[in-house]
Coordinates of C-alpha atoms in Angstrom, one line a residue:
M6 CA -26.4 19.2 -13.0
D7 CA -28.6 17.2 -11.0
R8 CA -31.7 16.1 -13.7
T9 CA -33.1 12.5 -12.0
Y10 CA -36.4 12.7 -10.8
D11 CA -36.0 12.0 -6.9
P12 CA -38.9 10.6 -5.0
R13 CA -38.6 12.9 -1.8
I14 CA -41.1 15.4 -3.7
V15 CA -44.2 13.5 -3.6
M16 CA -43.1 13.9 0.5
V17 CA -42.3 17.0 0.4
G18 CA -44.9 18.4 -2.5
A19 CA -47.8 16.3 -2.6
P20 CA -48.6 17.3 1.6
L21 CA -47.7 20.9 0.6
V22 CA -50.6 20.6 -2.3
L23 CA -53.0 19.3 -0.1
L24 CA -51.3 21.9 2.8
A25 CA -52.7 25.1 0.4
V26 CA -55.6 23.9 -0.8
I27 CA -57.4 23.0 2.9
E28 CA -56.0 26.5 3.7
S29 CA -56.9 28.6 0.7
I30 CA -60.9 27.3 1.0
G31 CA -60.9 28.3 4.6
H32 CA -59.7 31.9 3.3
V33 CA -63.0 33.3 3.4
R34 CA -63.8 36.8 1.0
G35 CA -67.3 37.8 2.1
P36 CA -70.5 35.6 2.0
A37 CA -69.7 34.2 -1.2
G38 CA -67.6 31.6 0.4
P39 CA -63.7 30.2 -0.3
D40 CA -62.5 33.0 -3.2
L41 CA -61.5 30.5 -6.4
A42 CA -58.6 32.9 -7.8
F43 CA -56.6 32.6 -4.2
V44 CA -57.2 28.9 -4.4
L45 CA -55.7 28.9 -8.1
F46 CA -52.9 30.9 -6.5
A47 CA -52.3 28.2 -4.0
V48 CA -52.2 25.9 -6.0
A49 CA -49.5 27.7 -7.8
T50 CA -47.4 28.3 -5.0
T51 CA -47.5 24.6 -4.8
L52 CA -47.9 22.5 -7.5
P53 CA -44.8 23.9 -9.0
L54 CA -43.1 21.1 -6.8
V55 CA -43.2 18.5 -9.5
L56 CA -41.0 19.8 -11.9
L57 CA -38.6 20.6 -9.0
W58 CA -36.4 18.0 -9.6
T59 CA -36.2 18.4 -13.0
Q60 CA -36.6 21.5 -14.3
P61 CA -35.8 23.3 -10.9
F62 CA -35.6 27.0 -12.5
A63 CA -39.0 26.7 -14.5
A64 CA -40.4 25.4 -11.1
A65 CA -38.9 28.1 -8.8
L66 CA -40.0 30.7 -11.3
V67 CA -43.5 29.7 -10.9
V68 CA -43.7 29.2 -7.2
S69 CA -41.9 32.9 -6.7
A70 CA -44.2 34.6 -9.4
A71 CA -47.5 32.5 -8.0
A72 CA -46.1 34.1 -3.7
V73 CA -45.5 37.6 -5.2
L74 CA -49.3 37.8 -6.8
S75 CA -51.0 36.2 -4.3
V76 CA -49.5 39.1 -1.9
T77 CA -50.0 42.0 -3.8
G78 CA -53.4 40.7 -4.6
F79 CA -55.4 38.8 -1.5
Q80 CA -52.2 40.3 1.1
A81 CA -52.5 36.9 2.0
L82 CA -50.3 33.4 1.5
T83 CA -50.3 29.9 2.9
V84 CA -48.3 28.7 4.8
A85 CA -47.9 25.8 2.6
G86 CA -47.0 28.3 -0.1
M87 CA -44.3 30.2 2.3
G88 CA -42.8 26.4 2.6
A89 CA -42.6 25.9 -1.3
Q90 CA -41.3 29.0 -2.1
L91 CA -38.0 28.1 0.2
V92 CA -37.5 25.0 -1.4
A93 CA -37.9 25.9 -4.3
G94 CA -35.3 29.2 -3.5
Y95 CA -33.1 26.2 -1.7
R96 CA -33.6 23.7 -5.0
L97 CA -32.9 26.2 -7.5
G98 CA -29.5 27.6 -5.2
R99 CA -28.1 23.7 -4.9
T100 CA -28.7 22.2 -8.1
G101 CA -29.7 25.2 -10.9
S102 CA -28.1 28.2 -11.4
P103 CA -27.3 30.6 -8.3
W104 CA -27.7 33.7 -10.3
A105 CA -31.4 32.5 -10.9
A106 CA -31.2 31.9 -7.2
L107 CA -31.2 35.0 -5.2
P108 CA -33.0 37.7 -7.7
L109 CA -36.0 35.3 -7.3
A110 CA -36.3 35.8 -3.9
A111 CA -35.5 39.7 -4.5
P112 CA -39.1 40.5 -4.6
F113 CA -39.9 40.2 -1.0
P114 CA -37.6 41.9 0.9
I115 CA -38.6 44.9 -2.0
L116 CA -42.3 44.2 -0.7
A117 CA -41.6 44.0 3.1
L118 CA -39.7 47.9 2.2
A119 CA -42.8 48.9 0.3
G120 CA -45.4 48.6 3.3
V121 CA -47.5 45.9 2.0
E122 CA -50.1 44.7 4.2
A123 CA -49.1 41.4 5.0
R124 CA -46.6 42.5 6.8
T125 CA -45.7 39.6 8.7
I126 CA -45.8 37.1 5.6
T127 CA -43.6 39.6 3.5
M128 CA -41.1 40.8 6.6
V129 CA -40.6 36.1 7.0
L130 CA -39.8 35.8 3.3
A131 CA -37.8 38.7 2.7
C132 CA -35.6 36.9 5.7
L133 CA -35.9 33.2 4.7
A134 CA -35.7 32.7 0.9
P135 CA -32.4 34.8 0.3
A136 CA -31.0 32.4 3.1
A137 CA -33.0 29.2 1.6
A138 CA -31.1 30.5 -2.3
L139 CA -28.0 31.1 0.0
A140 CA -28.0 27.8 1.4
G141 CA -29.0 25.9 -1.6
I142 CA -25.8 28.3 -3.4
A143 CA -23.5 27.5 -0.3
R144 CA -24.1 23.2 -0.1
R145 CA -23.0 22.8 -3.8
A146 CA -20.2 25.3 -3.9
H147 CA -19.5 22.4 -1.0
G148 CA -19.9 20.1 -2.8
D149 CA -18.1 21.1 -6.3
A150 CA -15.1 22.0 -3.7
A151 CA -15.1 18.3 -2.1
A152 CA -15.7 16.9 -6.1
N153 CA -12.6 19.1 -7.2
T154 CA -10.6 18.0 -4.7
A155 CA -10.8 14.4 -5.1
A156 CA -10.4 15.2 -8.5
R157 CA -6.9 16.9 -7.7
Q158 CA -5.7 14.3 -5.4
V159 CA -6.5 11.9 -8.4
I160 CA -4.5 13.5 -11.3
A161 CA -2.0 13.9 -8.1
D162 CA -1.6 10.0 -7.3
S163 CA -1.8 9.3 -10.8
L164 CA 1.5 11.7 -11.4
L165 CA 3.1 10.2 -8.7
E166 CA 2.0 6.6 -9.6
H167 CA 3.4 7.3 -13.6
T168 CA 6.7 9.4 -11.8
A169 CA 7.6 6.4 -9.7
R170 CA 6.8 4.0 -12.4
G171 CA 9.1 5.9 -14.6
E172 CA 11.5 6.0 -11.8
R173 CA 11.8 2.4 -11.4
A174 CA 12.0 2.1 -15.5
R175 CA 15.3 3.9 -15.4
I176 CA 16.9 1.8 -12.6
A177 CA 15.9 -0.7 -14.3
R178 CA 17.5 0.1 -17.7
E179 CA 21.0 1.3 -15.7
L180 CA 21.1 -1.5 -13.7
H181 CA 20.3 -4.1 -16.8
D182 CA 22.5 -1.7 -19.4
V183 CA 25.1 -1.0 -17.2
V184 CA 26.0 -3.1 -13.6
A185 CA 24.6 -6.8 -15.4
H186 CA 26.6 -6.0 -18.5
H187 CA 29.5 -5.7 -15.9
I188 CA 29.1 -8.5 -13.6
S189 CA 28.5 -11.1 -16.6
M190 CA 32.1 -9.2 -17.6
V191 CA 33.1 -10.6 -14.3
A192 CA 32.2 -14.2 -14.6
V193 CA 33.2 -14.5 -18.2
Q194 CA 36.3 -13.2 -17.2
A195 CA 36.8 -15.6 -14.3
E196 CA 36.2 -18.6 -16.1
N197 CA 38.3 -17.6 -19.6
A198 CA 41.1 -16.6 -17.5
R199 CA 40.8 -20.4 -15.0
L200 CA 40.7 -22.5 -19.2
T201 CA 43.3 -20.0 -20.8
T202 CA 45.9 -19.2 -18.0
P203 CA 48.9 -21.8 -18.0
G204 CA 49.9 -23.7 -14.9
M205 CA 47.5 -22.0 -11.9
P206 CA 46.9 -23.7 -9.2
P207 CA 44.2 -25.4 -8.2
A208 CA 44.2 -22.5 -5.7
G209 CA 43.9 -19.9 -8.0
A210 CA 41.5 -22.0 -10.4
E211 CA 39.1 -22.6 -7.8
R212 CA 38.9 -19.2 -6.6
L213 CA 38.5 -18.0 -10.5
S214 CA 35.5 -20.5 -10.0
A215 CA 34.1 -19.0 -7.1
I216 CA 34.4 -16.2 -8.9
G217 CA 32.3 -17.0 -11.5
D218 CA 30.0 -18.9 -9.2
T219 CA 29.1 -15.5 -7.6
A220 CA 28.7 -13.4 -10.7
R221 CA 25.8 -15.2 -12.1
A222 CA 24.4 -15.5 -8.4
A223 CA 24.5 -12.0 -8.7
L224 CA 23.0 -11.9 -12.3
T225 CA 20.7 -14.4 -11.0
E226 CA 19.1 -11.6 -8.5
M227 CA 19.4 -8.9 -10.2
R228 CA 17.5 -10.4 -12.6
R229 CA 14.5 -11.3 -9.9
L230 CA 15.3 -7.6 -8.9
L231 CA 15.4 -6.5 -12.1
G232 CA 10.9 -8.7 -12.9
V233 CA 10.0 -6.5 -9.4
L234 CA 11.4 -2.8 -10.9
R235 CA 9.6 -4.0 -13.9
E236 CA 6.5 -5.1 -12.8
D237 CA 4.9 -2.4 -13.7
T238 CA 6.1 -0.6 -16.4
T239 CA 5.5 -3.7 -18.4
A240 CA 1.9 -4.3 -17.4
G241 CA -0.7 -5.3 -19.9
E242 CA 2.9 -6.1 -22.0
R243 CA 4.4 -9.3 -20.4
P244 CA 3.1 -12.1 -17.9
R245 CA 4.2 -11.2 -14.4
P246 CA 6.9 -12.5 -13.5
E247 CA 6.7 -14.9 -10.6
L248 CA 8.0 -13.8 -7.5
T249 CA 8.5 -16.2 -4.2
P250 CA 8.2 -14.1 -0.8
Q251 CA 11.6 -14.2 0.8
P252 CA 12.6 -17.7 3.0
G253 CA 12.1 -17.8 6.7
L254 CA 12.1 -20.0 9.5
R255 CA 8.4 -21.5 8.8
L256 CA 9.3 -25.1 9.9
H257 CA 8.6 -26.2 5.9
E258 CA 11.5 -24.0 4.8
V259 CA 13.8 -25.1 7.1
N260 CA 12.9 -28.6 6.5
D261 CA 13.0 -28.5 2.7
L262 CA 16.6 -26.9 3.7
L263 CA 17.5 -29.4 5.2
D264 CA 16.3 -31.8 2.7
E265 CA 18.4 -30.8 -0.1
A266 CA 22.0 -31.0 2.5
R267 CA 21.1 -34.3 3.1
D268 CA 20.2 -35.0 -0.5
A269 CA 23.3 -33.6 -2.3
S270 CA 25.2 -35.4 1.0
G271 CA 24.0 -38.6 1.8
T272 CA 25.0 -37.8 5.6
G273 CA 22.3 -37.2 8.0
T274 CA 21.0 -33.7 9.1
R275 CA 18.7 -32.9 12.0
L276 CA 17.0 -30.4 12.7
I277 CA 16.4 -29.5 16.8
L278 CA 14.1 -27.2 18.3
R279 CA 13.4 -26.0 21.8
G280 CA 11.1 -23.6 23.0
S281 CA 8.7 -22.1 21.3
P282 CA 8.5 -21.4 18.0
V283 CA 7.2 -17.2 17.4
T284 CA 7.4 -15.4 14.1
L285 CA 9.7 -13.0 14.1
D286 CA 10.8 -9.8 12.4
P287 CA 11.6 -11.2 8.2
G288 CA 14.4 -9.3 8.2
V289 CA 15.8 -11.5 11.8
E290 CA 14.3 -14.9 9.8
L291 CA 15.8 -13.8 6.4
A292 CA 19.5 -13.7 8.8
A293 CA 18.7 -16.6 10.6
Y294 CA 18.3 -18.9 7.2
R295 CA 21.2 -17.6 5.3
I296 CA 23.5 -18.9 7.9
I297 CA 21.7 -21.7 8.2
Q298 CA 21.6 -22.5 4.5
E299 CA 25.5 -21.1 4.3
A300 CA 27.0 -23.4 7.1
L301 CA 25.1 -26.3 5.7
T302 CA 27.3 -25.6 2.7
N303 CA 30.5 -24.7 3.8
A304 CA 30.3 -28.3 6.2
R305 CA 29.2 -30.6 3.0
R306 CA 31.9 -29.1 1.0
H307 CA 35.1 -28.6 3.7
A308 CA 33.7 -31.4 5.8
P309 CA 32.5 -34.3 3.7
G310 CA 30.5 -37.2 4.9
A311 CA 29.8 -35.1 8.8
A312 CA 26.4 -35.3 10.2
V313 CA 25.2 -32.1 11.4
D314 CA 23.1 -30.8 13.7
V315 CA 20.4 -27.7 13.4
E316 CA 19.5 -26.7 16.5
L317 CA 16.8 -23.5 16.9
H318 CA 16.3 -22.4 20.5
Y319 CA 13.2 -20.0 21.2
A320 CA 14.3 -18.0 24.6
G321 CA 12.1 -14.9 24.3
D322 CA 14.0 -12.7 23.9
A323 CA 16.9 -13.8 21.6
L324 CA 17.1 -16.7 19.1
R325 CA 20.0 -18.8 19.2
L326 CA 21.1 -20.6 16.7
F327 CA 23.3 -23.1 16.5
V328 CA 24.6 -26.0 13.1
R329 CA 27.1 -28.4 14.8
D330 CA 29.2 -31.2 12.1
N331 CA 30.9 -34.3 14.0
G332 CA 34.0 -33.4 10.3
P333 CA 37.8 -32.4 12.0
G334 CA 37.0 -29.3 13.0
P335 CA 38.7 -25.7 14.1
A336 CA 42.5 -25.2 12.5
A337 CA 45.1 -25.2 15.7
T338 CA 47.1 -22.3 15.8
S339 CA 50.8 -22.2 15.0
H340 CA 51.3 -23.4 19.1
G341 CA 48.8 -26.5 18.5
H342 CA 45.5 -25.8 20.3
P343 CA 42.7 -24.9 19.4
H344 CA 41.1 -21.7 18.0
E345 CA 37.6 -21.5 20.3
D346 CA 36.7 -18.4 18.5
D347 CA 37.5 -18.4 14.3
H348 CA 37.1 -15.4 13.2
E349 CA 38.9 -15.8 10.4
G350 CA 36.7 -19.1 9.7
S351 CA 39.9 -21.8 10.3
R352 CA 39.5 -25.3 9.6
K353 CA 41.2 -28.4 8.9
N354 CA 42.9 -29.7 5.8
G355 CA 42.5 -27.1 4.0
H356 CA 38.8 -26.0 5.2
K357 CA 37.6 -23.3 2.9
D358 CA 34.5 -21.8 3.2
S359 CA 31.8 -21.7 0.6
F360 CA 33.0 -19.4 -2.4
G361 CA 36.2 -21.4 -2.1
H362 CA 38.2 -18.9 0.0
R363 CA 41.0 -21.0 2.5
A364 CA 39.7 -19.9 5.8
G365 CA 42.9 -19.4 7.5
H366 CA 44.7 -16.1 8.6
E367 CA 43.6 -14.8 4.7
G368 CA 39.7 -14.8 5.7
G369 CA 37.1 -16.7 4.5
H370 CA 33.9 -15.0 2.7
G371 CA 31.2 -17.8 3.8
L372 CA 32.0 -16.7 7.2
A373 CA 32.3 -13.2 6.8
G374 CA 29.4 -12.8 5.4
M375 CA 27.4 -15.0 8.1
R376 CA 28.9 -12.9 10.8
E377 CA 27.3 -10.0 8.9
R378 CA 24.4 -10.5 8.2
A379 CA 23.8 -11.8 12.5
T380 CA 25.0 -7.8 12.6
A381 CA 23.1 -6.4 10.0
V382 CA 19.3 -7.7 13.0
G383 CA 21.5 -6.3 15.4
G384 CA 22.6 -9.9 16.5
D385 CA 26.8 -11.7 16.6
L386 CA 27.9 -14.7 15.9
R387 CA 30.6 -17.3 16.9
T388 CA 32.0 -19.8 14.8
G389 CA 34.6 -22.7 16.6
H390 CA 35.4 -25.8 17.8
A391 CA 32.0 -27.3 19.3
A392 CA 32.0 -29.6 22.4
G393 CA 33.2 -33.1 21.5
G394 CA 34.6 -31.9 18.0
G395 CA 33.9 -31.0 15.3
F396 CA 32.7 -27.1 14.2
L397 CA 30.3 -24.9 15.3
V398 CA 28.9 -21.8 14.1
E399 CA 26.8 -20.2 17.0
A400 CA 24.8 -16.9 16.1
S401 CA 22.7 -15.2 18.5
L402 CA 19.6 -13.3 16.6
P403 CA 16.6 -10.8 18.2
G404 CA 13.6 -12.9 18.6
E405 CA 11.1 -10.8 19.5
A406 CA 7.8 -11.3 17.8
A407 CA 6.7 -10.0 14.7
G408 CA 4.4 -6.9 15.5

């Protein structure tokens, strides 16, 4: 219940008290002049409004009683008194007891039916006093309903949030206890097999080493995912993990990638931009970044010392991506002709993909991974002989700017 003082009481109450005094003084009862008793009743119908914002029931009770006595005793009621009755009834229904608002308005319909002399006044109050009380009750009910709806929404949101946190915690436990355990076992067993198997050929040892590297990389990515899943469930228990956004084609990110490749290989690596760079869909930018990263790694491992050009061509509705090296180029077919579209990733001199697999007709997982990334975002990728020699990775990706 609202018990705070409201300055509107001065704006409403003071004019009504003043108007009631003026009206009652003008009410003449014979040659003796103004009837002082009527003046007192007129003040009694308005002055209790000062208690309306702190004691609505007491104020409404005094106002109603004074109004009834004024009508029955003097067959008159000031306009200010009628207004005070309506204000008090509304306020009591709005902030006080709804069960008291209507009973305090009930005498006026009874007086109207009883046929008192002040028929006009009683008829007006018989209609308006209950209506004012009902309006206050309706306003209170509307406010209570809105508050209840807001409270239910808060409870529902809180329940949903706690459910989501619990589900994320469950997924994190499953990933940590089951999946991560098995992946770590893959890494350990691959390393043990490489070190303990006698007479293992170099190619087999290299493949086992690549399996171990891939498993460890998967564990690193899983730890990052676990950090995201546990971010909410461990709030306040441990420091938040540092989260970095997925890489894209921002100039500094591509330059950093090329700098890493340049430092690792000690050879020239250039970035060529054509067209006006725009911000693309994050998925497209991530796919392009990973294709460049994989192509640079492929060139560094299988064409050591070769210079590499990375070209990004923004062509409106498409992004054309080229990664060229001036190394030995793709392997020849059995007939001695170069394989122009090397879907199997074949390279000369036993060229292997970035996972250490031979990339002849056995199939290179690194090149296949690049092709899968391009296809996943609605693009395509080709690998093969570069004009002038060397190896070329060419990708065409959707180039619509992000909304």
